[in-house]
Coordinates of C-alpha atoms in Angstrom, one line a residue:
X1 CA 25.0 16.3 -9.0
X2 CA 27.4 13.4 -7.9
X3 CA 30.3 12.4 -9.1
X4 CA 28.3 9.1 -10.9
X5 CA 26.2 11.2 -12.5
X6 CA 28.0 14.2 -14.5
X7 CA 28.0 13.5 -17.9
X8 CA 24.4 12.4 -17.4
X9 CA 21.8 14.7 -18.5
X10 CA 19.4 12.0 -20.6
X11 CA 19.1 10.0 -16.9
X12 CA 18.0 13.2 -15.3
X13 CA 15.6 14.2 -18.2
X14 CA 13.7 10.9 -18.2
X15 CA 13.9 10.6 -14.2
X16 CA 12.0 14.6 -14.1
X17 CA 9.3 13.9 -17.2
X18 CA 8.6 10.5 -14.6
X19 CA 8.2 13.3 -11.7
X20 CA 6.1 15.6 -13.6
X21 CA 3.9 13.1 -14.7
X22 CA 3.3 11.8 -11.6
X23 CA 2.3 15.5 -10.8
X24 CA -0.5 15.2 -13.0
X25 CA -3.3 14.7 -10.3
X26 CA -2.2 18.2 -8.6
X27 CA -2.5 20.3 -11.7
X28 CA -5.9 18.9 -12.2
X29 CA -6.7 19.6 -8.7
X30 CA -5.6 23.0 -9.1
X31 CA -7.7 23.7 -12.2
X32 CA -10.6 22.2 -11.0
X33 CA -10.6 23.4 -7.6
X34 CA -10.1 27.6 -9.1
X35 CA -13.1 26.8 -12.0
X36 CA -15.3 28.6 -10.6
X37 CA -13.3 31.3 -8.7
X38 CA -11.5 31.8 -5.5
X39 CA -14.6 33.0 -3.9
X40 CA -16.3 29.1 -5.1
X41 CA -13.1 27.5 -4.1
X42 CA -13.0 29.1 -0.6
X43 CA -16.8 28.2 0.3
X44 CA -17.0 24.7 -0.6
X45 CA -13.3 24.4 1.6
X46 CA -15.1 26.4 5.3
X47 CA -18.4 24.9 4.9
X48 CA -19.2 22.6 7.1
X49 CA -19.7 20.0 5.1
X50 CA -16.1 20.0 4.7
X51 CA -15.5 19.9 8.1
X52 CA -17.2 17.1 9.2
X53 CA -15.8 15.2 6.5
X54 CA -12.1 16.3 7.8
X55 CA -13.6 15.3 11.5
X56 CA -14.5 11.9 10.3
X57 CA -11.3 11.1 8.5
X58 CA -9.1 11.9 11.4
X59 CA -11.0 10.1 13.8
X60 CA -11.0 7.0 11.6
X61 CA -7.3 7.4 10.7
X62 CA -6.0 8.0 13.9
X63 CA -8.3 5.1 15.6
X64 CA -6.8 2.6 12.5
X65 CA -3.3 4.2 12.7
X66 CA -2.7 3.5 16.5
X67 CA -4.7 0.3 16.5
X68 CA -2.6 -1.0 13.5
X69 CA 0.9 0.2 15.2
X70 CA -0.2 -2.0 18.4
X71 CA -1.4 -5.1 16.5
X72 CA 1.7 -4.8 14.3
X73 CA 4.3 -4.4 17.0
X74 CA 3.3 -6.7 19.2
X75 CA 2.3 -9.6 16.4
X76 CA 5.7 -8.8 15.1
X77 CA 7.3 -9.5 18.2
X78 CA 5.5 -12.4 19.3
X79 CA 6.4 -14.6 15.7
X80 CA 10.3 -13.1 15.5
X81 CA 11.5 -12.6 19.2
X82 CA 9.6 -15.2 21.3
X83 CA 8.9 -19.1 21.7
X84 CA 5.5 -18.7 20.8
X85 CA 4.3 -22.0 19.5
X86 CA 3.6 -22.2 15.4
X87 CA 5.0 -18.8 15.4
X88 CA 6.4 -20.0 12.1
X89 CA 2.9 -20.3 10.8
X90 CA 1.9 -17.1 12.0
X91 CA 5.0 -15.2 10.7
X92 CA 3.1 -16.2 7.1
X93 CA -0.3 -16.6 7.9
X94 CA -1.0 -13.0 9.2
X95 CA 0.2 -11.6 5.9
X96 CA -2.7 -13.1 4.3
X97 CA -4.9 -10.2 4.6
X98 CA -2.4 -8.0 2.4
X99 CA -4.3 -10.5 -0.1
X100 CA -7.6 -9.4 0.9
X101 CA -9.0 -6.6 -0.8
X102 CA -10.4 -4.4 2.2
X103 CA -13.6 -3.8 0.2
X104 CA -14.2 -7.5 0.6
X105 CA -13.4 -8.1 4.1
X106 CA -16.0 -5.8 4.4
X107 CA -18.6 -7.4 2.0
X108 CA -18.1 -10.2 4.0
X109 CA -18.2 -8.3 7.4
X110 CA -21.8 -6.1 6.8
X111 CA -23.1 -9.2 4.9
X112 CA -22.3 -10.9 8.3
X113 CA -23.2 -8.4 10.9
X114 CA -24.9 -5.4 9.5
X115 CA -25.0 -3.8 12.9
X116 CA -21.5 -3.1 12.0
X117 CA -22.3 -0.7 9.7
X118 CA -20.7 2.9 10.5
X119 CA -17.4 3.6 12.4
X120 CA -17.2 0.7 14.1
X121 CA -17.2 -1.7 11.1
X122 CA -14.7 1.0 8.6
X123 CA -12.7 1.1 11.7
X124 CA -12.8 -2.6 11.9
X125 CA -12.3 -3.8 8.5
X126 CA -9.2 -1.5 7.8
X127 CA -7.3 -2.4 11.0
X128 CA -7.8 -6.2 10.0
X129 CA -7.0 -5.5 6.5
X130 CA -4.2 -2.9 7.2
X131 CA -2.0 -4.0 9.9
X132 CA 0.8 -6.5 8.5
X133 CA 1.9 -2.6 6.6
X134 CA 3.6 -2.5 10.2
X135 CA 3.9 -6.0 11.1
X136 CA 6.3 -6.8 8.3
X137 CA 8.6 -4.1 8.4
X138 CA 8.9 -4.3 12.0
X139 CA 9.4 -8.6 11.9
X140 CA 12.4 -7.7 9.7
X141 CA 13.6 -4.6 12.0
X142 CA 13.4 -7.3 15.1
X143 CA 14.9 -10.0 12.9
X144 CA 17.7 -8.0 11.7
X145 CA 18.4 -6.2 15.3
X146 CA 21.1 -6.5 17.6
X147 CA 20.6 -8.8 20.0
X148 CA 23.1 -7.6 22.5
X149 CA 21.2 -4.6 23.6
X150 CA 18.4 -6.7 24.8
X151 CA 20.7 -9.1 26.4
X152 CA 22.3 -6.7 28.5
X153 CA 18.9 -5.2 29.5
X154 CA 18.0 -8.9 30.6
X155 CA 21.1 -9.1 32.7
X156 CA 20.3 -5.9 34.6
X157 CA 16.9 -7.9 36.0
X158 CA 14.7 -6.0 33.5
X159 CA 11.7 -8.1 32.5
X160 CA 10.9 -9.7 28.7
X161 CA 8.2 -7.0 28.1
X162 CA 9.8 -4.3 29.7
X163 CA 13.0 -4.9 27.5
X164 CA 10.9 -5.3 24.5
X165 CA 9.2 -1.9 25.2
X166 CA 12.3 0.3 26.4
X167 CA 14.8 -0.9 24.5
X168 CA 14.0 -3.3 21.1
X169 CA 11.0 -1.1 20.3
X170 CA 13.8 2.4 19.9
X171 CA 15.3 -0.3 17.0
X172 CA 12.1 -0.7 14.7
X173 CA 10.7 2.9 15.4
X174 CA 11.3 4.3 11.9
X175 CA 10.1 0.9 10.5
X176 CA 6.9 1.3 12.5
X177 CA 6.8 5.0 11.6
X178 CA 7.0 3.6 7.9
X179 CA 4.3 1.2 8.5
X180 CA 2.1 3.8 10.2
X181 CA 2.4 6.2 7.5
X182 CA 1.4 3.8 5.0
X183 CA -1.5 2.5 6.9
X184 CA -2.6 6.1 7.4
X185 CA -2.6 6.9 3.7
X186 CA -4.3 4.0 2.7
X187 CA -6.8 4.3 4.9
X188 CA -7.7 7.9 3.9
X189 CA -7.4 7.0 0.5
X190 CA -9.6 4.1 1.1
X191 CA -12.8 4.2 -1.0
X192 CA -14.2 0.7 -0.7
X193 CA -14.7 -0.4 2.6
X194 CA -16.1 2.8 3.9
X195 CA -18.5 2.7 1.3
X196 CA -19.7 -0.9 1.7
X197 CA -19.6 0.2 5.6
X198 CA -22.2 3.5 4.6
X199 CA -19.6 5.9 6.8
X200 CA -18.9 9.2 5.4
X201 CA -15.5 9.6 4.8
X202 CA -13.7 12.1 2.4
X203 CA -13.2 9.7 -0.5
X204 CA -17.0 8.5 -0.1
X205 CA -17.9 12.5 0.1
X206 CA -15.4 13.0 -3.4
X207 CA -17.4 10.0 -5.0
X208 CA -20.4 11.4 -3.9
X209 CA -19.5 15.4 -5.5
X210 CA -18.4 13.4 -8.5
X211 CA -21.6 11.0 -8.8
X212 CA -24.2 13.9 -8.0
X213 CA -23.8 16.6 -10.3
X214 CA -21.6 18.0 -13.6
X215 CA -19.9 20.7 -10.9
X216 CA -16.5 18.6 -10.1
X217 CA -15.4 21.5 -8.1
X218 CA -16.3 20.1 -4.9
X219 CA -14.9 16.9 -5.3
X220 CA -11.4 18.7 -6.7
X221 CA -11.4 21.2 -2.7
X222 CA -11.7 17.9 -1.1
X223 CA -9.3 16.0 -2.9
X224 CA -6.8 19.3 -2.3
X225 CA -7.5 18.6 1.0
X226 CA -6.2 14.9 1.2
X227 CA -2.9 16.4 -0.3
X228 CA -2.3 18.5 2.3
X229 CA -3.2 15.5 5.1
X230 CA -1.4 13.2 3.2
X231 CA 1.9 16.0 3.8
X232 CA 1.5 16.5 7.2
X233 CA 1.2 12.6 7.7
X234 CA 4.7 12.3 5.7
X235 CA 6.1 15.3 8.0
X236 CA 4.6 13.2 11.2
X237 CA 6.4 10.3 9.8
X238 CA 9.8 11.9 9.2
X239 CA 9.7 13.6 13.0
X240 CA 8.9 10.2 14.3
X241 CA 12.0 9.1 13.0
X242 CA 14.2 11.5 14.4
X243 CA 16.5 10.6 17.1
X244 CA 16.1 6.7 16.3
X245 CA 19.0 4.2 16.9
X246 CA 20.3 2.1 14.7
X247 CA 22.2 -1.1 14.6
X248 CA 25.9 -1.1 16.0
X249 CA 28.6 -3.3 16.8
X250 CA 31.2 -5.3 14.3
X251 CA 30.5 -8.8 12.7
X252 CA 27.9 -10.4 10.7
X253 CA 24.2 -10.1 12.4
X254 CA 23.4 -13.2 14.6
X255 CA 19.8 -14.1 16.0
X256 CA 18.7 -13.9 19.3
X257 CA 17.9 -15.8 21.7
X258 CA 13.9 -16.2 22.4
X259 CA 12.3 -14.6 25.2
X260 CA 10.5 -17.6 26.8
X261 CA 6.8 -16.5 27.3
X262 CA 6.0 -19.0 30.1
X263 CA 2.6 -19.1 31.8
X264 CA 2.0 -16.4 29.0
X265 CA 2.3 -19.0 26.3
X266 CA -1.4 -19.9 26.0
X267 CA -2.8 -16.3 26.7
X268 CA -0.4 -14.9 24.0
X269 CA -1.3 -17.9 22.0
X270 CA -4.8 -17.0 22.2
X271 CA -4.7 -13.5 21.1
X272 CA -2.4 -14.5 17.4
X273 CA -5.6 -16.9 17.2
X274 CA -7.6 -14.4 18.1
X275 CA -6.4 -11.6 15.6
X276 CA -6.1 -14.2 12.2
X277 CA -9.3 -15.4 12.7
X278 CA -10.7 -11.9 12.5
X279 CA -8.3 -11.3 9.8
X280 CA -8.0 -14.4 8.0
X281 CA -10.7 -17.0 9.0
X282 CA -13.8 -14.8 9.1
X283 CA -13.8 -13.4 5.9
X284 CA -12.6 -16.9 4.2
X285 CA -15.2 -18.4 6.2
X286 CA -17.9 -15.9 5.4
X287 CA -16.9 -16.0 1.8
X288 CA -17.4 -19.7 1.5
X289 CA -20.6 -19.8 3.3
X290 CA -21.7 -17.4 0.3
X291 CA -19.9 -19.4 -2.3
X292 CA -21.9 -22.1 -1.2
X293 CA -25.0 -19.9 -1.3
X294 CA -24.0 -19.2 -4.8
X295 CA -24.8 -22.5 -6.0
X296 CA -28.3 -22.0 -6.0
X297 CA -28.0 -19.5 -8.8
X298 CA -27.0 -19.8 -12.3
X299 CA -23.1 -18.6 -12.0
X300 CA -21.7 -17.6 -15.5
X301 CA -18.6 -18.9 -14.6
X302 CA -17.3 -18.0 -18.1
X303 CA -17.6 -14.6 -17.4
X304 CA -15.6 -15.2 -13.7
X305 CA -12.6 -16.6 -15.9
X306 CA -12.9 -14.1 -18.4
X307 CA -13.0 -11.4 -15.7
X308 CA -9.9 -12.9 -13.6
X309 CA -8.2 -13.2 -17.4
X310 CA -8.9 -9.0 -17.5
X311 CA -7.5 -8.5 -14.0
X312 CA -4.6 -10.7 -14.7
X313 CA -3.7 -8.9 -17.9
X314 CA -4.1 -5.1 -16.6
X315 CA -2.2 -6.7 -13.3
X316 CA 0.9 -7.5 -15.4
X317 CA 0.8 -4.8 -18.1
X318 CA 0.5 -2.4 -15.4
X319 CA 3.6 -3.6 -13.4
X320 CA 5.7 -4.0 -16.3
X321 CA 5.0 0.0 -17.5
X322 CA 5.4 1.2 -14.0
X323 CA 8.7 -0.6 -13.2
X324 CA 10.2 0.1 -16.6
X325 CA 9.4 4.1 -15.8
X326 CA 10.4 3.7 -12.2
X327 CA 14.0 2.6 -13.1
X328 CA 14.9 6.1 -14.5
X329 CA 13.6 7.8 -10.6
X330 CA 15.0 5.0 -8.6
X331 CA 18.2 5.1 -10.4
X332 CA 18.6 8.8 -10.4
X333 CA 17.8 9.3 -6.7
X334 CA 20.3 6.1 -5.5
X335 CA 23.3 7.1 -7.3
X336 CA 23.0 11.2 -6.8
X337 CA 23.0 13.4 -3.8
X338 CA 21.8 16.6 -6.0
X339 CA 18.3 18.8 -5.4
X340 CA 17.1 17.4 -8.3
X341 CA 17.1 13.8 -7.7
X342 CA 15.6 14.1 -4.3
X343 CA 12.7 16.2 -5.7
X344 CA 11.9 14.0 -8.9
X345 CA 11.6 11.0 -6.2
X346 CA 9.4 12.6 -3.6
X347 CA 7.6 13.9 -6.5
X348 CA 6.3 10.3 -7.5
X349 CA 4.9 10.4 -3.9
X350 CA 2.1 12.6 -4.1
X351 CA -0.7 11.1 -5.7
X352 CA -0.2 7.9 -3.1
X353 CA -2.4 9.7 -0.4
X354 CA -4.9 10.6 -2.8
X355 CA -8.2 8.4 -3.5
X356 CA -7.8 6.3 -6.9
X357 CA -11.6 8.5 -7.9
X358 CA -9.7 11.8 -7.5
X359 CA -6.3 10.3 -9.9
X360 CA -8.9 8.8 -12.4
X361 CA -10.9 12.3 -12.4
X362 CA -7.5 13.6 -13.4
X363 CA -7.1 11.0 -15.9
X364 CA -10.3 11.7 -17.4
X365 CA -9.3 15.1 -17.6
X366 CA -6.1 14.6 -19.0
X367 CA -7.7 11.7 -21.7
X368 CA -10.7 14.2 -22.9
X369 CA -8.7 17.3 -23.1
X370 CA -5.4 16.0 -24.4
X371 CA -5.7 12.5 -25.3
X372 CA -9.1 11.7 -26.9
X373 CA -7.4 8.6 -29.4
X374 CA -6.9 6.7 -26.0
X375 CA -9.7 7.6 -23.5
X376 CA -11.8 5.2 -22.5
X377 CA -8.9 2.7 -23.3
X378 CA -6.5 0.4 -21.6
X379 CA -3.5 2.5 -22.2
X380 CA -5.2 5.5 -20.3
X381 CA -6.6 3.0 -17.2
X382 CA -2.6 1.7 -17.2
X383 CA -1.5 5.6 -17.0
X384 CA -3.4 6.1 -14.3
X385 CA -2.3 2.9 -12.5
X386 CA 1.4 4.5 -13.0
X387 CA 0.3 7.8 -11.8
X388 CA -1.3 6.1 -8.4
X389 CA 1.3 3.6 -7.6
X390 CA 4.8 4.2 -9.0
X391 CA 6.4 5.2 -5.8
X392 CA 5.6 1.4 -4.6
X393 CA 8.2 0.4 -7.9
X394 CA 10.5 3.4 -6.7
X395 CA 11.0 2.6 -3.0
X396 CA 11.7 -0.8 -3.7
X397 CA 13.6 -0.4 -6.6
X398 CA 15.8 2.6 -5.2
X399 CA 16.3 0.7 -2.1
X400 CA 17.7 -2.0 -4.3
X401 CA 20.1 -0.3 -6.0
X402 CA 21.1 1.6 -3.2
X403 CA 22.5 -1.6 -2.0
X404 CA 24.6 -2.6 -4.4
X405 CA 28.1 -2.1 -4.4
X406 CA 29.6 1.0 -6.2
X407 CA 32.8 -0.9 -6.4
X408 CA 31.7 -3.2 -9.0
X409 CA 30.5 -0.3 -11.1
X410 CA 34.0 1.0 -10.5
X411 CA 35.4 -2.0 -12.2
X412 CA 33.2 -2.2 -14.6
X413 CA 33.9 1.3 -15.9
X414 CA 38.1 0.5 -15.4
X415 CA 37.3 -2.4 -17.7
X416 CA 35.7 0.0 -20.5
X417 CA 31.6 -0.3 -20.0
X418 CA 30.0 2.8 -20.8
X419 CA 27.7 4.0 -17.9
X420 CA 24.9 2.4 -19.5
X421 CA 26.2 -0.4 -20.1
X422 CA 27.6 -0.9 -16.5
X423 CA 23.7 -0.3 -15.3
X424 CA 22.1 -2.7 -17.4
X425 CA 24.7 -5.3 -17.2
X426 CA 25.8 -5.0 -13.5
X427 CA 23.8 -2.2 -11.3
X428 CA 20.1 -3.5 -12.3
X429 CA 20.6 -7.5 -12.2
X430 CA 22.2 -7.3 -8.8
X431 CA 19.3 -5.2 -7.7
X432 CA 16.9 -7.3 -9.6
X433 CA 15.3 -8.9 -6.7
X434 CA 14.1 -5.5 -4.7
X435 CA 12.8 -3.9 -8.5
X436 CA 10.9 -7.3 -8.7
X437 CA 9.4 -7.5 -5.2
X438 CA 8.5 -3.6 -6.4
X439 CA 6.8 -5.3 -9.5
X440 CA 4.9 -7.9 -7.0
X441 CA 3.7 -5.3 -5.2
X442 CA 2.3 -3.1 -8.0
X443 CA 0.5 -6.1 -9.9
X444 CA -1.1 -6.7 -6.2
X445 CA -2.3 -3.6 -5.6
X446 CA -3.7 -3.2 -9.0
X447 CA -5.6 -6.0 -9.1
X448 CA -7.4 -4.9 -5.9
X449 CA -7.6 -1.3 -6.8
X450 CA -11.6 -0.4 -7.2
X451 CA -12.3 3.5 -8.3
X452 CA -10.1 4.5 -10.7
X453 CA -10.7 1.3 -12.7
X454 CA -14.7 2.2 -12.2
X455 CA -13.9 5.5 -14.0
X456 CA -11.1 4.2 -16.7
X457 CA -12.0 0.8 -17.4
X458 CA -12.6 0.0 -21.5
X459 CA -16.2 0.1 -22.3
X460 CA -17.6 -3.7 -21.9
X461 CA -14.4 -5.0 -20.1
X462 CA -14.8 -6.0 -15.7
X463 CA -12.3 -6.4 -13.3
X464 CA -12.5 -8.9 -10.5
X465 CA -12.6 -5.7 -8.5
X466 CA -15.2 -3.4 -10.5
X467 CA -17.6 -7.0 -10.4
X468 CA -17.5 -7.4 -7.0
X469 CA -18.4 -4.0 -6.2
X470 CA -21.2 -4.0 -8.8
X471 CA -22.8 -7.2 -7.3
X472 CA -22.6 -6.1 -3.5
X473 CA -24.0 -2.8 -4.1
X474 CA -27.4 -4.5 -5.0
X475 CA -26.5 -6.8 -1.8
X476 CA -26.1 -10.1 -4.1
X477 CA -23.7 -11.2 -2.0
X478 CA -23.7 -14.9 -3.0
X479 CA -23.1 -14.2 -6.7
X480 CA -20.5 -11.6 -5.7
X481 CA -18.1 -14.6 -4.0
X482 CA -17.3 -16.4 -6.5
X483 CA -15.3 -13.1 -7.8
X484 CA -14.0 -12.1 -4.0
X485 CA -12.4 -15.5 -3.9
X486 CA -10.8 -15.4 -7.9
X487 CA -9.3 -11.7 -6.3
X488 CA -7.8 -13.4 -3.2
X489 CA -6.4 -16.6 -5.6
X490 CA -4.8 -13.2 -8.1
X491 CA -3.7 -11.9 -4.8
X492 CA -2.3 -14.3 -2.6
X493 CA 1.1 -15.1 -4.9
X494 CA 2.4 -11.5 -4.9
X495 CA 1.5 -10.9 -1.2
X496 CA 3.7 -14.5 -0.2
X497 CA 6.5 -13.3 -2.9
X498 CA 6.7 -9.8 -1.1
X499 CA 6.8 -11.7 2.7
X500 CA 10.0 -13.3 1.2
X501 CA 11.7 -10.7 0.1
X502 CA 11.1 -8.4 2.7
X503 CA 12.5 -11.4 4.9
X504 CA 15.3 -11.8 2.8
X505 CA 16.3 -8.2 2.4
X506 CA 16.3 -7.5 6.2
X507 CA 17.4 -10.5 7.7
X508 CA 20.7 -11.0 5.3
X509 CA 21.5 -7.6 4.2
X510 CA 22.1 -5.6 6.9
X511 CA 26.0 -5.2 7.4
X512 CA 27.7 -3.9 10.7
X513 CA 27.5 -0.5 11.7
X514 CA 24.5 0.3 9.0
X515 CA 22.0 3.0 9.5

């Protein structure tokens, strides 16, 4: 353990019962999938239902993944390193689908054009929904770059896209990496547009094993199985990493120059267009053409505000618990170098490639076997919020506090403050901003989250989410919009907070000679 840390052993404690419980979903998983015996266990994993499942989630992930890493890359380029006209607009606008639940680009999209319906449309709606995960990082990468590698490149005759590809694109690798990895564990954690889309994923083949019979056995092999993608996707990630430069030179970062685009203005123009209407505009569009639709029935519009009043309060109670119990992690693995630290923070990782039905399974588990007084409650819906998206609160948080300078701990602790004292009153508010982007973008992706709330949710009590799926399954799409739109309006103030402080945190905080 580092030197910051001995002397520290209540920090650790709380930091490891974080970890464990975050482990939760694997012990269930391991239970579940050896109920009926090894024999059972090793069927239902080399049958060939299995199989195809695997087939199908590779082929969608991989098709998503690659399409998402091109649409990201080159968006990201277009709004931070050229002259693209209104690439200020852009910067902001393609963010917007971050706001956009995928489950209702894809109401929109099957109630629109229910030809789509398959691979086409899952493969569709996710790579619409999915690709500002690489987008922003890399915007901020290119923002934050040094400008002088590209410069010389230009001098030696080397074209704008030939320069962009062979020598700005080494800079953002690991942040495209990053954004590929996420993308690839949403989208085979994804439950609700491949469902509204009718294509057989794993997660729609867990829910199905789950809806179809008392024997969970089968959905718990296939949910082992999303563990061990969801490794080899984090091992992918770290390889692609390897060997990538990083900023050098002296000074303060300064901004460069744009490449002029030329006769490629209005073609390059075309395609931004192009890719937020498909993103933005069609599923705005779509859902006020059924909003409109809407009017002709009787709208209980008290039951909209009193289902956005549900989301709201789950949204914030949810982001509140997970932050507070993300400090102890994020603290931990910033300030110490030891074993321990680095295995209680990729320990909160693990449940983020799993489906939200396979965590709230594991909830129910846990609530009925060990915690009967809350199933069924709000407390045990929030615990399983925590378990599904606390390394969201530790990444940001940790990278937060990484940042701040140990020299003003130093003098804190020459003045007299205790080590806790010198976290809450100097290490924490100097890393408030990152902990509260963290917060932002757990109360987002609550809101939109769809499964586990179907499983956990209080008897009686809706989401936004739960409503909207409810109402599209029997294909009432018109009463279902006035929900999708009260979901983007919940939505759309953590996704422009998060822009910002990505921005922020890249553009002005990256000092010379940083890796």
């Amino acid at each position: 353990m580092g030197p910051q840390f001995r002397g520290r052993p209540l920090l650790a404690v709380a930091a490891s019962v974080v970890a464990l419980g975050a482990l939760t979903p694997l012990v269930y998983l391991g239970i579940r999938s050896l109920d009926g015996g090894v024999d059972k266990a090793a069927r239902l994993l080399f049958r060939q239902r299995t199989a195809d499942l695997a087939l199908r989630t590779v082929a969608l992930t991989s098709v998503v993944a690659i399409a998402c890493l091109v649409l990201g890359m080159l968006a990201a380029w277009a709004v931070t390193r050229t002259d693209l006209p209104g690439r200020s607009f852009f910067a902001i606008a393609l963010t917007a689908p971050l706001a956009i639940p995928s489950y209702v680009s894809g109401y929109v999209w099957i109630a629109e054009f229910p030809a789509l319906a398959g691979f086409a449309g899952a493969a569709l709606v996710l790579t619409m929904s999915c690709f500002p995960l690489v987008m922003l990082p890399v915007a901020a990468a290119f923002a934050s770059a040094d400008p002088g590698r590209a410069e010389v490149s230009r001098t030696l005759g080397r074209s704008a896209l030939r320069t962009a590809l062979t020598v700005e694109a080494r800079h953002v690798v690991p942040s495209a990496a990053a954004g590929a990895l996420l993308v690839s564990l949403y989208t085979i954690s994804d439950f609700g547009a491949v469902a509204l889309m009718r294509y057989d994923a794993f997660t729609l083949g867990i829910y199905s094993a789950y809806r179809g019979g008392l024997d969970r056995t089968a959905a718990s092999v296939l949910g082992a199985v999303l563990v061990l993608m969801a490794l080899v996707l984090t091992l992918a990630e770290r390889r692609a990493r390897r060997g990538a430069t990083a900023r050098v030179g002296s000074g303060a970062p300064r901004s460069a120059e744009p490449v002029m685009l030329g006769r490629w203005t209005l073609p390059s123009l075309a395609a931004i267009a192009v890719l937020f209407a498909m993103a933005v505009a069609v599923p705005l569009l779509g859902l006020v053409r059924w909003l409109v639709r809407s009017l002709r029935f009787t709208i209980d519009w008290g039951d909209v505000l009193e289902t956005t009043l549900a989301t709201l309060r789950f949204s914030t109670f949810a982001a509140i618990f997970v932050v507070i119990i993300a400090l102890p992690v994020a603290l931990y693995a910033a300030r110490s170098t030891s074993p321990l630290a680095r295995a209680a923070e990729v320990s909160t990782f693990v449940a983020h490639g799993l489906p939200g039905i396979t965590v709230g399974l594991a909830v129910v588990f846990l609530g009925i076997r060990f915690l009967p007084s809350i199933y069924q409650t709000a407390a045990l819906l929030v615990l399983a919020y925590a378990v599904l998206f606390l390394p969201l609160a530790v990444g940001s948080a940790r990278a937060a506090i990484a940042a701040s300078p140990l020299v003003l701990e130093d003098v804190s602790r020459s003045l007299g403050s205790s080590r806790t004292r010198t976290d809450l009153r100097v290490t924490l508010p100097i890393a408030l901003p990152g902990i509260a982007a963290g917060g932002a973008l757990v109360f987002l992706t609550v809101a939109k989250e769809l499964p586990a709330t179907l499983l956990l949710r209080p008897r009686g009590v809706d989401t936004l989410a739960t409503e909207l799926w409810s109402t599209t399954q029997v294909f009432k799409y018109g009463e279902a919009a006035p929900y999708a739109f009260a979901l983007i309006l919940v939505s759309a103030v953590p996704t422009f907070v998060l822009d910002r402080a990505i921005r922020r945190r890249h553009v002005a905080a990256v000092p010379a000679g940083q890796l």
